[in-house]
Amino acid sequence: MFQRSSAFIAAMLAANLASAFAQDPLQVGPDIYKLVFENEHVRVLDVHFQPGAKVAMHAHPDHLVYIASGEELTLSYLDGSTKKMTGKPGDMLWVKAESHAAQNTSGHEVTGAVIELKDAPERAATQPADRTGPDPVKLTPEAYKVPLDNERVRVLDVHLTAGGKLPMHAHPDHLVYALAGGKARFTSPDGRSNDAEIKAGQVMWHATESHAVENIGTGELHVLDIELKPPTRK
């Protein structure tokens, strides 16, 4: 009984220690992380990491890291190990849930975004297993690239030149992160359309939908479209 109790106490202490370190990055790094969007599915943090800056131990759920500038962070873990997170501007990285501290060891400012995925098993009841219309990547591969595709998300890197059009297609629930803004016209299957001004850095959430898109601005429209996949059904 004494051995069981000791093991139980040790496990509880370890759990409490992990919990103590599982801080929100917004709390421990308010000069580095800024909240730009949050709903029940995702949270988006804007990142500005000055050379040499540090952030204390904190936790992220499964998340994406978009690198706008900079090249390297050094991550430190609860077990004392360290790892370099490297990438070039424009990269989209996938990171499983973890706790870590971080320091910018690159000598350059690191900027970008962290897109956290929230636990949402209820999504299976609200989102269909299959998209409700044509896949945009198959319809217009010249406009859509797929830098990342896994069991949780599919990331689409979308470039639409001025005057360019995308035929009617479908997305599951998705987050749009604008890299270069402009003006777009969205047309729904019933023929109704609306025009939208999109600004660089803007974050928009869209539930499952079908639409056609036309770039009615004067420059290229460049966005990241992050499609959320429903949980695997058993």
Coordinates of C-alpha atoms in Angstrom, one line a residue:
M1 CA 0.0 0.0 0.0
F2 CA 2.8 2.4 0.9
Q3 CA 4.5 1.8 -2.5
R4 CA 1.2 2.4 -4.3
S5 CA 0.7 5.6 -2.4
S6 CA 4.2 6.8 -3.1
A7 CA 3.7 6.1 -6.8
F8 CA 0.4 7.8 -6.7
I9 CA 1.9 10.9 -5.0
A10 CA 4.7 11.0 -7.5
A11 CA 2.3 10.8 -10.4
M12 CA 0.2 13.6 -8.9
L13 CA 3.3 15.8 -8.3
A14 CA 4.4 15.2 -11.9
A15 CA 0.9 16.1 -13.2
N16 CA 0.8 19.3 -11.0
L17 CA 4.3 20.3 -12.2
A18 CA 3.3 19.8 -15.8
S19 CA 0.1 21.8 -15.2
A20 CA 2.1 24.6 -13.6
F21 CA 4.2 24.9 -16.7
A22 CA 1.3 24.6 -19.1
Q23 CA 0.7 28.4 -19.2
D24 CA -1.0 30.3 -21.9
P25 CA 1.5 31.9 -24.3
L26 CA -0.6 35.1 -24.2
Q27 CA 0.1 35.3 -20.4
V28 CA 3.8 34.5 -20.4
G29 CA 4.7 36.2 -23.6
P30 CA 2.4 39.3 -24.1
D31 CA 5.1 41.2 -25.9
I32 CA 5.5 38.3 -28.4
Y33 CA 2.0 36.9 -28.9
K34 CA -1.1 38.9 -29.7
L35 CA -4.6 37.4 -30.1
V36 CA -6.1 38.2 -33.5
F37 CA -8.9 35.7 -33.8
E38 CA -10.7 33.1 -31.6
N39 CA -13.8 30.9 -31.9
E40 CA -14.8 27.5 -30.6
H41 CA -12.6 25.8 -33.3
V42 CA -9.4 27.8 -33.6
R43 CA -7.3 30.5 -32.0
V44 CA -4.9 32.6 -34.1
L45 CA -1.9 34.4 -32.5
D46 CA 0.2 37.0 -34.2
V47 CA 3.9 36.5 -33.5
H48 CA 6.7 39.2 -33.3
F49 CA 9.8 37.7 -31.7
Q50 CA 12.7 40.1 -31.4
P51 CA 16.3 38.8 -31.7
G52 CA 17.4 37.3 -28.3
A53 CA 13.9 37.5 -26.9
K54 CA 12.7 34.7 -24.7
V55 CA 9.3 33.3 -23.6
A56 CA 8.9 31.1 -20.5
M57 CA 7.4 27.6 -20.5
H58 CA 3.9 27.5 -22.1
A59 CA 1.6 25.1 -23.8
H60 CA 0.0 24.9 -27.3
P61 CA -2.5 22.3 -28.5
D62 CA -2.0 20.9 -32.0
H63 CA -1.1 23.9 -34.0
L64 CA 0.2 25.4 -37.3
V65 CA 3.1 27.8 -37.4
Y66 CA 3.3 30.2 -40.4
I67 CA 6.7 31.9 -40.9
A68 CA 6.5 35.3 -42.4
S69 CA 10.1 36.3 -41.6
G70 CA 13.1 35.0 -39.6
E71 CA 14.5 31.6 -39.6
E72 CA 15.2 30.0 -36.2
L73 CA 13.8 29.5 -32.7
T74 CA 15.4 27.4 -30.0
L75 CA 12.7 25.4 -28.0
S76 CA 13.4 24.0 -24.5
Y77 CA 11.3 21.2 -23.0
L78 CA 10.3 20.1 -19.5
D79 CA 12.8 17.2 -19.6
G80 CA 15.7 19.6 -20.2
S81 CA 16.1 18.8 -23.9
T82 CA 16.2 21.5 -26.7
K83 CA 15.4 21.6 -30.4
K84 CA 15.9 24.1 -33.2
M85 CA 12.7 25.1 -35.1
T86 CA 13.8 26.3 -38.4
G87 CA 12.1 27.4 -41.6
K88 CA 12.1 30.0 -44.3
P89 CA 9.6 32.7 -45.0
G90 CA 6.4 31.3 -46.4
D91 CA 6.8 27.9 -44.7
M92 CA 3.8 26.4 -42.8
L93 CA 4.8 23.9 -40.1
W94 CA 2.7 21.4 -38.2
V95 CA 3.4 20.9 -34.5
K96 CA 1.6 18.4 -32.2
A97 CA 0.4 19.6 -28.8
E98 CA 3.4 20.3 -26.5
S99 CA 4.8 22.5 -23.7
H100 CA 8.0 24.4 -24.3
A101 CA 10.0 27.6 -23.7
A102 CA 11.4 29.5 -26.6
Q103 CA 14.2 31.9 -27.5
N104 CA 14.9 33.7 -30.8
T105 CA 18.5 32.6 -31.5
S106 CA 18.5 33.6 -35.2
G107 CA 19.8 37.2 -34.9
H108 CA 16.7 38.3 -36.9
E109 CA 13.2 39.2 -35.9
V110 CA 10.9 36.2 -36.3
T111 CA 7.3 37.1 -37.4
G112 CA 4.3 35.0 -38.4
A113 CA 1.3 33.4 -36.9
V114 CA 0.4 30.4 -34.7
I115 CA -3.0 28.8 -35.5
E116 CA -4.1 26.6 -32.6
L117 CA -6.7 23.8 -33.1
K118 CA -9.1 23.3 -30.2
D119 CA -10.3 19.9 -29.2
A120 CA -13.7 19.5 -30.9
P121 CA -15.0 15.9 -31.1
E122 CA -18.5 17.4 -31.6
R123 CA -17.4 18.6 -35.0
A124 CA -18.4 15.1 -36.3
A125 CA -22.0 15.9 -35.6
T126 CA -21.9 19.3 -37.3
Q127 CA -19.7 18.8 -40.3
P128 CA -20.1 16.3 -43.1
A129 CA -17.4 13.7 -43.7
D130 CA -17.1 14.8 -47.3
R131 CA -17.1 18.3 -48.8
T132 CA -20.4 19.4 -50.3
G133 CA -19.1 20.1 -53.8
P134 CA -16.1 20.1 -56.1
D135 CA -12.6 20.2 -54.6
P136 CA -10.9 23.5 -55.6
V137 CA -7.5 21.9 -55.9
K138 CA -8.7 19.5 -58.6
L139 CA -10.7 22.2 -60.4
T140 CA -8.0 24.9 -60.5
P141 CA -4.6 23.5 -59.6
E142 CA -2.8 26.5 -61.1
A143 CA -4.4 28.7 -58.3
Y144 CA -4.2 26.3 -55.4
K145 CA -1.1 24.6 -53.9
V146 CA -1.2 22.3 -50.9
P147 CA 1.8 22.9 -48.6
L148 CA 0.4 20.7 -45.8
D149 CA -2.2 17.9 -45.5
N150 CA -2.7 15.7 -42.5
E151 CA -5.4 14.1 -40.4
R152 CA -6.5 17.4 -38.9
V153 CA -6.1 20.1 -41.6
R154 CA -5.4 20.8 -45.2
V155 CA -3.7 24.0 -46.0
L156 CA -4.3 25.7 -49.3
D157 CA -1.9 28.4 -50.6
V158 CA -4.1 30.4 -53.0
H159 CA -2.9 32.9 -55.6
L160 CA -5.5 34.6 -57.7
T161 CA -4.3 37.2 -60.2
A162 CA -6.3 40.4 -61.0
G163 CA -9.3 39.4 -63.1
G164 CA -8.8 35.8 -62.2
K165 CA -11.8 33.5 -61.5
L166 CA -12.3 30.3 -59.5
P167 CA -15.3 28.2 -60.6
M168 CA -17.9 27.0 -58.1
H169 CA -16.2 24.8 -55.5
A170 CA -16.7 23.7 -51.9
H171 CA -14.8 24.0 -48.6
P172 CA -15.4 22.4 -45.2
D173 CA -15.2 24.7 -42.2
H174 CA -12.1 26.8 -42.8
L175 CA -10.0 29.7 -41.7
V176 CA -8.7 32.3 -44.2
Y177 CA -5.5 34.1 -43.5
A178 CA -4.8 36.9 -46.0
L179 CA -1.2 37.5 -47.0
A180 CA -1.9 40.0 -49.8
G181 CA -5.2 41.8 -49.8
G182 CA -7.5 43.1 -52.5
K183 CA -11.1 43.0 -53.6
A184 CA -13.0 39.7 -54.3
R185 CA -16.5 38.8 -55.5
F186 CA -18.0 35.7 -54.0
T187 CA -21.0 34.1 -55.7
S188 CA -23.1 31.4 -54.0
P189 CA -24.8 28.4 -55.8
D190 CA -28.1 30.4 -55.8
G191 CA -26.5 33.1 -57.9
R192 CA -26.3 35.8 -55.2
S193 CA -23.0 37.6 -55.0
N194 CA -21.2 39.9 -52.6
D195 CA -18.0 42.0 -52.8
A196 CA -15.5 42.0 -50.0
E197 CA -12.4 44.1 -49.3
I198 CA -9.7 41.9 -47.9
K199 CA -6.7 43.4 -46.0
A200 CA -3.3 41.8 -45.6
G201 CA -3.2 40.1 -42.1
Q202 CA -7.0 39.8 -42.0
V203 CA -8.3 36.5 -40.5
M204 CA -11.8 35.2 -41.5
W205 CA -13.7 32.1 -40.4
H206 CA -16.2 30.4 -42.8
A207 CA -18.5 27.5 -42.1
T208 CA -18.9 24.8 -44.7
E209 CA -19.8 26.5 -48.0
S210 CA -19.7 26.4 -51.8
H211 CA -18.9 29.5 -53.8
A212 CA -17.2 30.9 -56.9
V213 CA -14.6 33.6 -56.6
E214 CA -13.5 36.5 -58.8
N215 CA -10.6 38.9 -58.1
I216 CA -12.1 42.3 -59.0
G217 CA -9.2 44.2 -57.6
T218 CA -6.0 45.5 -59.3
G219 CA -3.4 43.2 -57.7
E220 CA -2.9 39.6 -56.9
L221 CA -5.0 38.1 -54.1
H222 CA -2.9 35.8 -51.9
V223 CA -4.5 33.9 -49.0
L224 CA -3.9 30.8 -46.9
D225 CA -7.1 28.7 -46.7
I226 CA -6.9 26.3 -43.7
E227 CA -9.5 23.6 -44.0
L228 CA -10.5 21.7 -40.8
K229 CA -11.2 18.0 -41.2
P230 CA -13.8 16.3 -39.1
P231 CA -12.7 13.6 -36.6
T232 CA -12.3 10.1 -38.0
R233 CA -15.4 8.1 -37.4
K234 CA -15.1 4.7 -35.9

